[in-house]
Amino acid sequence: MNIVRNTVWRIDNSEDMTEGLYRVLEFDVDLDVVILFELQKKRVSKPFVFSFKKFSLMVKTREVSSAEYANPPYMLIDESKINVSSRTKRDENFRLIYPLISNNQFLLEYAMSPRSTAVEKYAKENNTDHQKIRMLLTKYWRYGQDLYALLPAYPNSGGAGKQRKPGSIPLGNTKKNRVLPMQRNQPFILSDADKANMVKSIKKHHLKVGGLSLEDTHGKYIKRYFRHELERADKEGITPYIPSMRQFRYWKLKLIPRSKDITSKSTKTQFLLTQRALLGSAANKGTLPGDVFEIDATVADVHLISSLNMSKVIGRPTIYTVIDRATRMIVGMHISLYHASWRAARQALSNCFMPKKEYCRQFGVKITEREWPCSHVSLKLMCDNGEMIGLKPQDVVTPMTVLEFAPSNRGDRKSIVESRFHILNKEAIHPLLGTTRGGKIVRGEPDPTSRACLTLTEVTKTLILAVLEHNQSIFEELAYINPLLIEHDLKMSPLNSD
């Protein structure tokens, strides 16, 4: 492997040099000299001289290996995109060190001498600081002896991630008065103790379940730690010298991690259900049609009347729905006046496992088997730990499929069936007379029970038609779950995914 100018080498397990990356600045075979520069993150560094023959032997014995050293992003820019001020600064820096870098004798002398006076002498002749010259030489050698290495590193300015220590002058932009005759209060300069007290107040009053708002917490903070200032300002009739709400909000975002802010203000169950980071869809875990069915029940948002006595309101029905997780198809349903129980759930499972043509005919809906081709037993049945956790369901269902129970208050574990309830309510039930619209009743509207006019059979027929429409609706997410739909140019619907 050839040793070339500006190449970078990694040294490992060497007794002569410390481990790290080194750049070859120059070499002379006749003089048996190679000038190396250690690529360390020091503001000012210096090259040194090493034996070329020994360095070549270390390369052959693999004590030294070829390596890469990435230049900073501000160097990787087209010449036409450099602004005028940066280009001018770069050219000035280059002209300042050009007499030195163009003289190979200077590089050899500077590398060999422990205390070279050439830089001090040159800096004095050019009326500049010798430390500035050393810093420019260090940047030039570290980044490949390239003109772009002398560009000003403005992206590294500002101390990103570090807090600035305030002095007697407030940090930030000076605020301007909106009303000229009025004088704006002097901005409060926060100390480390003030910031620590802010964190204490926020943790005590704001970061807890049912905690105070940030505005109220700011008021508690001011009353607790600036009581004397409030009393003094009230007696003198002036504005108190206290931290503003804007400062309080800024340092809350700065000092309190966002993750802690979210988890502290909600219970563990609420966080897992509605606020945790989403890890993907439940259907994107390698499930195939028929692998997992989800079953759940909800009370419909509509009041019914008796088919025997049209003047009697008999309440709201319970809808049981069974969903295929992979295709989003509604594979079974049952609407009754029973509460959520095994008695109603088994009717939904029976409907799921049997052909639907005869079931639809009972409610006056004529279909073919192709329009609702669902009469299968799944490999796994996802349910909650309510009606399906008893001994009877275990004895009847377990021989056919595996029961899997979602934890309490974790509807996200069977999110597909939960979302179907929202769709059915919004599209099929809420337009009906006698609907409660999920409790969203405007004051002054008639009582939903006074407008009830549908029987259980009529609502069941309405939901059957809604299910048939749902199974033919387009769901774009099915394209990611089942790529065969795209390959065969099929509509992305649950019916085609089955």
Coordinates of C-alpha atoms in Angstrom, one line a residue:
M1 CA 0.0 0.0 0.0
N2 CA 1.5 3.3 -1.1
I3 CA 2.2 6.2 1.2
V4 CA 0.8 9.3 -0.5
R5 CA 0.6 12.9 0.6
N6 CA -2.5 13.8 2.6
T7 CA -3.5 10.2 3.2
V8 CA -4.8 9.2 6.6
W9 CA -3.5 6.2 8.6
R10 CA -4.6 4.5 11.8
I11 CA -2.0 3.4 14.2
D12 CA -2.8 0.5 16.6
N13 CA -0.6 -1.4 19.0
S14 CA 2.6 0.6 18.3
E15 CA 5.3 1.3 20.9
D16 CA 6.5 4.4 19.1
M17 CA 3.3 6.4 18.7
T18 CA 0.0 6.6 20.5
E19 CA -3.1 5.0 19.0
G20 CA -5.1 7.2 16.7
L21 CA -5.4 8.8 13.2
Y22 CA -2.5 10.5 11.5
R23 CA -2.3 12.5 8.3
V24 CA 0.8 12.4 6.0
L25 CA 1.7 16.1 5.4
E26 CA 4.9 15.5 3.5
F27 CA 7.7 12.9 3.1
D28 CA 11.2 12.6 1.6
V29 CA 12.6 9.1 0.8
D30 CA 16.1 10.3 0.4
L31 CA 16.2 12.0 3.8
D32 CA 14.2 9.1 5.4
V33 CA 11.6 11.6 6.7
V34 CA 7.8 11.5 6.9
I35 CA 6.0 14.4 8.5
L36 CA 2.8 13.3 10.3
F37 CA 0.0 15.3 11.9
E38 CA -2.1 13.7 14.6
L39 CA -5.8 14.3 13.9
Q40 CA -7.0 15.1 17.4
K41 CA -9.6 17.6 18.4
K42 CA -7.3 20.2 19.8
R43 CA -7.5 23.9 18.9
V44 CA -3.8 24.2 18.2
S45 CA -1.6 21.2 17.3
K46 CA 1.8 20.6 15.7
P47 CA 3.2 18.1 13.2
F48 CA 6.2 15.9 14.0
V49 CA 8.9 14.0 12.1
F50 CA 9.1 10.1 11.8
S51 CA 11.3 7.7 10.0
F52 CA 9.9 6.9 6.5
K53 CA 11.5 3.4 6.4
K54 CA 10.1 2.5 9.8
F55 CA 6.7 3.9 8.9
S56 CA 6.7 1.8 5.7
L57 CA 7.7 -1.3 7.7
M58 CA 4.8 -0.7 10.1
V59 CA 2.4 -0.5 7.1
K60 CA 3.7 -3.8 5.8
T61 CA 3.3 -5.5 9.2
R62 CA -0.1 -3.9 9.5
E63 CA 0.6 -1.9 12.7
V64 CA -0.5 1.0 10.5
S65 CA -3.6 0.7 8.3
S66 CA -5.3 3.0 5.8
A67 CA -8.2 5.0 7.2
E68 CA -10.7 7.7 6.4
Y69 CA -11.2 11.1 8.1
A70 CA -14.4 13.0 7.3
N71 CA -14.1 16.7 6.7
P72 CA -16.7 19.0 8.4
P73 CA -19.9 19.7 6.5
Y74 CA -19.1 23.4 6.1
M75 CA -16.2 22.5 3.8
L76 CA -18.5 20.4 1.5
I77 CA -19.9 23.3 -0.4
D78 CA -19.8 24.5 -4.0
E79 CA -17.7 27.6 -4.7
S80 CA -20.7 29.4 -6.2
K81 CA -22.8 28.9 -3.0
I82 CA -20.2 30.4 -0.6
N83 CA -21.4 33.9 0.5
V84 CA -19.2 36.9 0.0
S85 CA -18.2 37.4 3.6
S86 CA -17.1 33.8 4.1
R87 CA -15.2 33.7 0.8
T88 CA -13.4 37.0 1.8
K89 CA -12.5 35.6 5.2
R90 CA -11.2 32.4 3.7
D91 CA -9.0 34.2 1.1
E92 CA -7.6 36.5 3.9
N93 CA -6.7 33.5 6.0
F94 CA -5.0 31.8 3.0
R95 CA -3.0 34.8 2.1
L96 CA -1.9 35.1 5.7
I97 CA -0.4 31.6 5.9
Y98 CA 0.6 31.1 2.2
P99 CA 4.3 32.2 2.6
L100 CA 4.6 29.5 5.3
I101 CA 2.8 26.6 3.7
S102 CA 4.5 27.2 0.4
N103 CA 7.9 26.8 2.0
N104 CA 8.7 23.1 2.5
Q105 CA 11.8 24.1 4.6
F106 CA 9.5 25.8 7.1
L107 CA 7.3 22.6 7.5
L108 CA 10.4 20.5 8.2
E109 CA 12.0 23.0 10.5
Y110 CA 8.7 23.5 12.4
A111 CA 8.1 19.8 12.8
M112 CA 11.6 19.0 14.0
S113 CA 12.1 21.9 16.4
P114 CA 10.4 21.7 19.8
R115 CA 10.3 25.5 20.1
S116 CA 10.4 27.0 16.7
T117 CA 10.5 30.8 16.6
A118 CA 9.6 31.1 12.9
V119 CA 5.9 31.5 13.6
E120 CA 6.4 34.2 16.2
K121 CA 8.8 36.1 13.9
Y122 CA 6.4 35.8 10.9
A123 CA 3.4 37.0 13.0
K124 CA 5.4 40.0 14.3
E125 CA 6.4 41.0 10.7
N126 CA 2.7 40.8 9.6
N127 CA 1.4 42.6 12.8
T128 CA -0.8 39.7 13.9
D129 CA -1.1 37.2 16.7
H130 CA 1.1 34.1 16.5
Q131 CA -1.7 32.0 18.1
K132 CA -3.9 32.9 15.2
I133 CA -1.3 31.7 12.7
R134 CA -0.9 28.4 14.6
M135 CA -4.6 27.9 14.7
L136 CA -4.9 28.5 10.9
L137 CA -2.0 26.1 10.2
T138 CA -3.7 23.5 12.4
K139 CA -7.0 23.7 10.5
Y140 CA -5.1 23.6 7.2
W141 CA -3.1 20.5 8.0
R142 CA -6.0 18.7 9.8
Y143 CA -8.5 19.0 6.9
G144 CA -6.2 17.9 4.1
Q145 CA -4.2 21.0 3.3
D146 CA -7.1 22.4 1.3
L147 CA -8.2 26.0 0.7
Y148 CA -11.7 25.2 2.0
A149 CA -10.3 24.2 5.4
L150 CA -9.9 27.9 6.1
L151 CA -13.6 28.7 5.7
P152 CA -15.1 30.2 8.9
A153 CA -16.8 27.4 10.9
Y154 CA -20.0 29.4 11.6
P155 CA -22.1 26.2 12.0
N156 CA -19.9 25.4 15.1
S157 CA -20.5 28.8 16.6
G158 CA -22.9 29.6 19.4
G159 CA -22.2 26.8 21.9
A160 CA -25.0 24.5 20.9
G161 CA -26.4 22.5 23.8
K162 CA -24.6 24.7 26.4
Q163 CA -26.4 27.1 28.7
R164 CA -25.0 30.7 28.6
K165 CA -24.3 32.2 32.0
P166 CA -26.1 35.6 32.3
G167 CA -24.3 38.6 33.7
S168 CA -25.6 42.0 34.4
I169 CA -27.0 42.4 30.9
P170 CA -30.1 40.3 30.0
L171 CA -29.7 37.6 27.3
G172 CA -31.7 37.6 24.1
N173 CA -33.2 40.4 22.0
T174 CA -34.3 43.6 23.6
K175 CA -38.1 44.0 23.6
K176 CA -39.6 47.1 22.2
N177 CA -42.5 49.1 23.7
R178 CA -45.8 48.7 22.0
V179 CA -47.0 52.0 23.5
L180 CA -44.3 54.6 23.3
P181 CA -45.2 56.8 26.4
M182 CA -45.0 53.7 28.7
Q183 CA -41.7 52.3 29.9
R184 CA -41.2 48.6 29.7
N185 CA -40.2 46.8 32.9
Q186 CA -36.6 45.7 33.2
P187 CA -36.2 42.0 32.1
F188 CA -35.4 39.7 35.1
I189 CA -32.0 38.0 35.0
L190 CA -32.4 34.4 36.2
S191 CA -29.8 32.8 38.4
D192 CA -29.2 29.0 38.8
A193 CA -31.1 29.2 42.1
D194 CA -34.1 30.7 40.3
K195 CA -34.1 27.9 37.7
A196 CA -33.9 25.3 40.4
N197 CA -36.9 26.8 42.1
M198 CA -38.8 26.8 38.8
V199 CA -38.2 23.1 38.5
K200 CA -39.3 22.5 42.1
S201 CA -42.6 24.4 41.5
I202 CA -43.3 22.7 38.2
K203 CA -42.8 19.2 39.7
K204 CA -44.9 20.1 42.7
H205 CA -47.9 21.7 41.0
H206 CA -47.8 20.9 37.3
L207 CA -46.2 17.5 36.6
K208 CA -48.8 15.2 38.1
V209 CA -52.2 13.8 37.2
G210 CA -54.7 16.5 37.4
G211 CA -52.0 19.1 38.1
L212 CA -52.4 22.9 37.7
S213 CA -51.9 24.6 34.4
L214 CA -48.6 26.2 33.7
E215 CA -50.1 29.7 34.2
D216 CA -51.4 28.8 37.7
T217 CA -48.0 27.1 38.5
H218 CA -46.2 30.3 37.5
G219 CA -48.5 32.2 40.0
K220 CA -47.7 29.7 42.7
Y221 CA -43.9 30.1 42.0
I222 CA -44.1 33.9 42.1
K223 CA -46.0 33.9 45.4
R224 CA -43.6 31.3 47.0
Y225 CA -40.3 32.8 46.0
F226 CA -41.0 36.5 45.3
R227 CA -43.4 37.4 48.0
H228 CA -41.3 40.3 49.4
E229 CA -40.8 41.7 45.9
L230 CA -44.6 41.7 45.3
E231 CA -45.2 43.5 48.6
R232 CA -42.5 46.1 47.8
A233 CA -43.9 46.8 44.4
D234 CA -47.4 47.0 45.7
K235 CA -46.4 49.6 48.3
E236 CA -44.4 51.7 45.8
G237 CA -47.0 51.3 43.0
I238 CA -44.6 49.9 40.5
T239 CA -44.2 46.8 38.4
P240 CA -42.5 44.0 40.4
Y241 CA -39.1 42.7 39.3
I242 CA -40.0 39.0 38.8
P243 CA -39.6 36.3 36.1
S244 CA -42.2 36.6 33.4
M245 CA -44.5 33.9 32.2
R246 CA -42.6 33.8 28.9
Q247 CA -39.3 33.0 30.8
F248 CA -41.1 30.4 33.0
R249 CA -42.5 28.6 29.9
Y250 CA -39.1 28.8 28.1
W251 CA -37.1 27.3 31.0
K252 CA -39.8 24.6 31.6
L253 CA -39.2 23.4 28.0
K254 CA -35.5 23.7 28.5
L255 CA -35.1 22.0 31.8
I256 CA -37.9 19.4 31.8
P257 CA -37.6 16.6 29.2
R258 CA -40.6 16.2 26.9
S259 CA -40.9 12.6 27.8
K260 CA -41.1 13.3 31.5
D261 CA -43.6 16.1 30.9
I262 CA -46.0 13.7 29.1
T263 CA -45.6 10.7 31.5
S264 CA -46.0 12.7 34.7
K265 CA -49.3 14.2 33.7
S266 CA -51.1 10.9 32.8
T267 CA -51.5 7.5 34.4
K268 CA -49.6 4.5 33.1
T269 CA -52.8 3.1 31.5
Q270 CA -53.7 6.4 29.8
F271 CA -50.1 6.8 28.6
L272 CA -50.0 3.3 27.1
L273 CA -53.5 3.8 25.5
T274 CA -53.3 7.2 24.0
Q275 CA -49.9 8.9 24.3
R276 CA -47.1 6.3 23.8
A277 CA -45.1 6.2 20.6
L278 CA -46.8 4.1 17.9
L279 CA -44.7 1.1 16.9
G280 CA -46.7 0.3 13.8
S281 CA -50.1 -1.3 12.9
A282 CA -51.4 -4.5 14.5
A283 CA -51.9 -5.9 11.0
N284 CA -48.3 -5.4 10.0
K285 CA -47.0 -8.3 12.1
G286 CA -47.0 -11.0 9.5
T287 CA -50.7 -11.8 9.9
L288 CA -52.6 -13.5 7.1
P289 CA -56.4 -13.6 6.4
G290 CA -58.0 -15.8 9.0
D291 CA -55.0 -15.7 11.4
V292 CA -56.5 -13.4 14.1
F293 CA -60.1 -12.3 14.6
E294 CA -61.0 -9.5 17.0
I295 CA -64.3 -9.5 18.9
D296 CA -65.8 -6.7 21.0
A297 CA -69.2 -5.1 21.9
T298 CA -70.5 -1.6 22.2
V299 CA -73.9 0.0 22.9
A300 CA -75.3 1.6 19.7
D301 CA -75.9 5.3 19.7
V302 CA -79.6 4.9 18.8
H303 CA -82.8 4.3 20.8
L304 CA -85.3 1.6 19.6
I305 CA -89.0 1.0 19.9
S306 CA -90.8 -2.3 20.4
S307 CA -92.1 -4.1 17.3
L308 CA -95.1 -5.1 19.3
N309 CA -96.0 -1.7 20.7
M310 CA -94.7 1.2 18.6
S311 CA -95.2 3.7 21.4
K312 CA -92.7 2.0 23.8
V313 CA -89.0 2.9 23.7
I314 CA -87.1 -0.2 24.7
G315 CA -83.6 1.3 24.9
R316 CA -80.4 1.0 23.0
P317 CA -79.1 -2.3 21.5
T318 CA -75.7 -3.9 21.9
I319 CA -73.6 -4.5 18.8
Y320 CA -71.2 -7.4 18.7
T321 CA -68.7 -7.3 15.9
V322 CA -66.0 -9.7 14.8
I323 CA -63.2 -8.3 12.6
D324 CA -60.4 -10.0 10.6
R325 CA -57.2 -8.2 11.6
A326 CA -55.3 -8.7 8.4
T327 CA -58.0 -7.7 5.9
R328 CA -60.2 -5.3 8.0
M329 CA -63.2 -7.3 6.9
I330 CA -66.2 -7.6 9.3
V331 CA -66.7 -11.4 9.4
G332 CA -69.5 -11.6 11.9
M333 CA -72.0 -9.5 13.8
H334 CA -74.9 -9.6 16.2
I335 CA -77.3 -6.9 17.4
S336 CA -79.5 -7.6 20.4
L337 CA -81.0 -6.1 23.5
Y338 CA -78.8 -8.2 25.8
H339 CA -75.9 -6.5 27.6
A340 CA -72.3 -7.6 26.7
S341 CA -72.3 -11.2 27.8
W342 CA -71.4 -14.7 26.7
R343 CA -75.0 -15.2 25.7
A344 CA -74.7 -12.4 23.0
A345 CA -71.1 -13.1 22.2
R346 CA -71.8 -16.7 21.2
Q347 CA -74.4 -15.5 18.7
A348 CA -71.8 -13.2 17.1
L349 CA -69.3 -16.1 16.9
S350 CA -72.0 -18.4 15.4
N351 CA -72.7 -15.7 12.8
C352 CA -68.9 -15.5 12.1
F353 CA -68.5 -19.2 11.5
M354 CA -71.5 -19.7 9.3
P355 CA -72.5 -18.6 5.8
K356 CA -74.1 -15.2 5.6
K357 CA -76.6 -15.6 2.8
E358 CA -79.4 -17.1 4.9
Y359 CA -78.7 -14.7 7.8
C360 CA -79.1 -11.7 5.5
R361 CA -82.3 -13.1 3.9
Q362 CA -84.0 -13.2 7.3
F363 CA -83.7 -9.4 7.4
G364 CA -84.8 -8.8 3.8
V365 CA -81.3 -8.4 2.3
K366 CA -80.5 -10.6 -0.7
I367 CA -76.8 -11.3 -1.3
T368 CA -74.6 -14.0 -2.9
E369 CA -71.9 -15.9 -1.1
R370 CA -69.3 -13.9 -2.9
E371 CA -70.6 -10.6 -1.5
W372 CA -69.8 -11.7 2.1
P373 CA -67.6 -14.8 1.9
C374 CA -66.9 -15.3 5.6
S375 CA -67.7 -18.6 7.2
H376 CA -64.4 -19.6 8.8
V377 CA -62.8 -20.3 12.2
S378 CA -59.7 -18.2 12.9
L379 CA -56.5 -19.5 14.4
K380 CA -56.7 -17.0 17.2
L381 CA -59.5 -15.0 18.8
M382 CA -58.5 -11.6 20.4
C383 CA -61.1 -10.5 23.0
D384 CA -61.2 -8.6 26.3
N385 CA -61.4 -10.2 29.7
G386 CA -65.1 -9.8 30.1
E387 CA -67.6 -12.2 28.7
M388 CA -65.0 -14.5 27.2
I389 CA -63.1 -15.3 30.4
G390 CA -65.5 -17.7 32.0
L391 CA -65.5 -21.5 32.0
K392 CA -68.3 -21.8 29.5
P393 CA -66.4 -19.9 26.7
Q394 CA -63.3 -21.8 27.5
D395 CA -65.1 -25.2 27.1
V396 CA -66.9 -24.2 23.9
V397 CA -64.4 -22.0 22.0
T398 CA -61.0 -23.4 23.0
P399 CA -61.3 -26.6 21.0
M400 CA -61.8 -24.6 17.8
T401 CA -59.4 -21.6 18.3
V402 CA -57.0 -20.1 20.7
L403 CA -58.3 -17.3 23.0
E404 CA -56.1 -14.3 23.7
F405 CA -57.2 -11.7 26.2
A406 CA -56.3 -8.0 26.0
P407 CA -55.3 -6.3 29.3
S408 CA -57.9 -4.1 31.1
N409 CA -58.4 -0.7 29.7
R410 CA -56.2 -1.4 26.7
G411 CA -58.4 -1.0 23.7
D412 CA -55.3 -0.5 21.5
R413 CA -54.6 -4.2 21.7
K414 CA -57.7 -4.8 19.6
S415 CA -57.6 -1.5 17.8
I416 CA -59.0 -2.8 14.5
V417 CA -62.4 -3.8 15.9
E418 CA -62.5 -0.6 18.1
S419 CA -62.1 1.6 15.0
R420 CA -64.9 -0.3 13.1
F421 CA -67.3 0.7 15.9
H422 CA -66.4 4.3 15.1
I423 CA -67.0 3.8 11.4
L424 CA -70.3 2.1 11.8
N425 CA -71.6 4.6 14.3
K426 CA -70.6 7.6 12.2
E427 CA -71.8 6.3 8.8
A428 CA -74.8 4.1 9.6
I429 CA -76.2 4.9 13.1
H430 CA -75.8 8.7 13.6
P431 CA -78.0 9.6 10.6
L432 CA -80.9 7.6 12.0
L433 CA -83.8 9.1 14.0
G434 CA -83.5 8.6 17.7
T435 CA -79.7 8.7 17.6
T436 CA -77.7 10.1 20.5
R437 CA -74.7 10.9 18.3
G438 CA -72.4 9.7 21.0
G439 CA -73.7 12.2 23.5
K440 CA -73.1 15.2 21.2
I441 CA -76.6 16.7 21.6
V442 CA -77.0 20.4 21.2
R443 CA -78.9 22.1 24.0
G444 CA -82.5 22.7 22.9
E445 CA -82.7 19.7 20.6
P446 CA -85.5 17.2 21.2
D447 CA -84.8 14.2 23.5
P448 CA -83.5 11.3 21.3
T449 CA -86.0 9.0 23.0
S450 CA -88.9 11.1 21.7
R451 CA -87.7 10.7 18.1
A452 CA -87.1 6.9 18.3
C453 CA -89.0 5.1 15.5
L454 CA -86.9 2.1 14.5
T455 CA -87.2 -1.4 15.6
L456 CA -84.4 -3.9 16.3
T457 CA -85.0 -5.6 12.9
E458 CA -84.8 -2.3 11.0
V459 CA -81.6 -1.3 12.7
T460 CA -80.1 -4.8 12.1
K461 CA -80.9 -4.5 8.4
T462 CA -79.3 -1.0 8.3
L463 CA -76.1 -2.3 9.9
I464 CA -76.0 -5.3 7.5
L465 CA -76.1 -2.9 4.5
A466 CA -73.4 -0.8 6.2
V467 CA -71.2 -3.9 6.7
L468 CA -71.6 -4.9 3.0
E469 CA -70.6 -1.4 2.0
H470 CA -67.7 -1.4 4.5
N471 CA -66.3 -4.7 3.1
Q472 CA -66.1 -3.1 -0.4
S473 CA -64.7 0.2 0.7
I474 CA -61.1 1.3 -0.1
F475 CA -58.5 1.2 2.6
E476 CA -55.1 2.4 1.3
E477 CA -53.2 0.7 4.2
L478 CA -54.2 -2.7 2.7
A479 CA -51.7 -2.0 -0.1
Y480 CA -48.9 -2.3 2.5
I481 CA -50.3 -5.3 4.2
N482 CA -51.2 -7.3 1.0
P483 CA -49.0 -6.3 -2.0
L484 CA -50.8 -8.9 -4.2
L485 CA -53.6 -6.3 -4.5
I486 CA -51.3 -4.0 -6.5
E487 CA -49.7 -6.9 -8.5
H488 CA -53.2 -8.0 -9.7
D489 CA -54.5 -4.5 -10.1
L490 CA -57.4 -5.0 -7.6
K491 CA -59.3 -2.5 -5.5
M492 CA -57.8 -2.2 -2.1
S493 CA -60.9 -3.4 -0.2
P494 CA -61.4 -6.0 2.5
L495 CA -63.4 -8.1 0.1
N496 CA -60.5 -8.4 -2.4
S497 CA -58.0 -9.0 0.4
D498 CA -59.8 -12.1 1.7

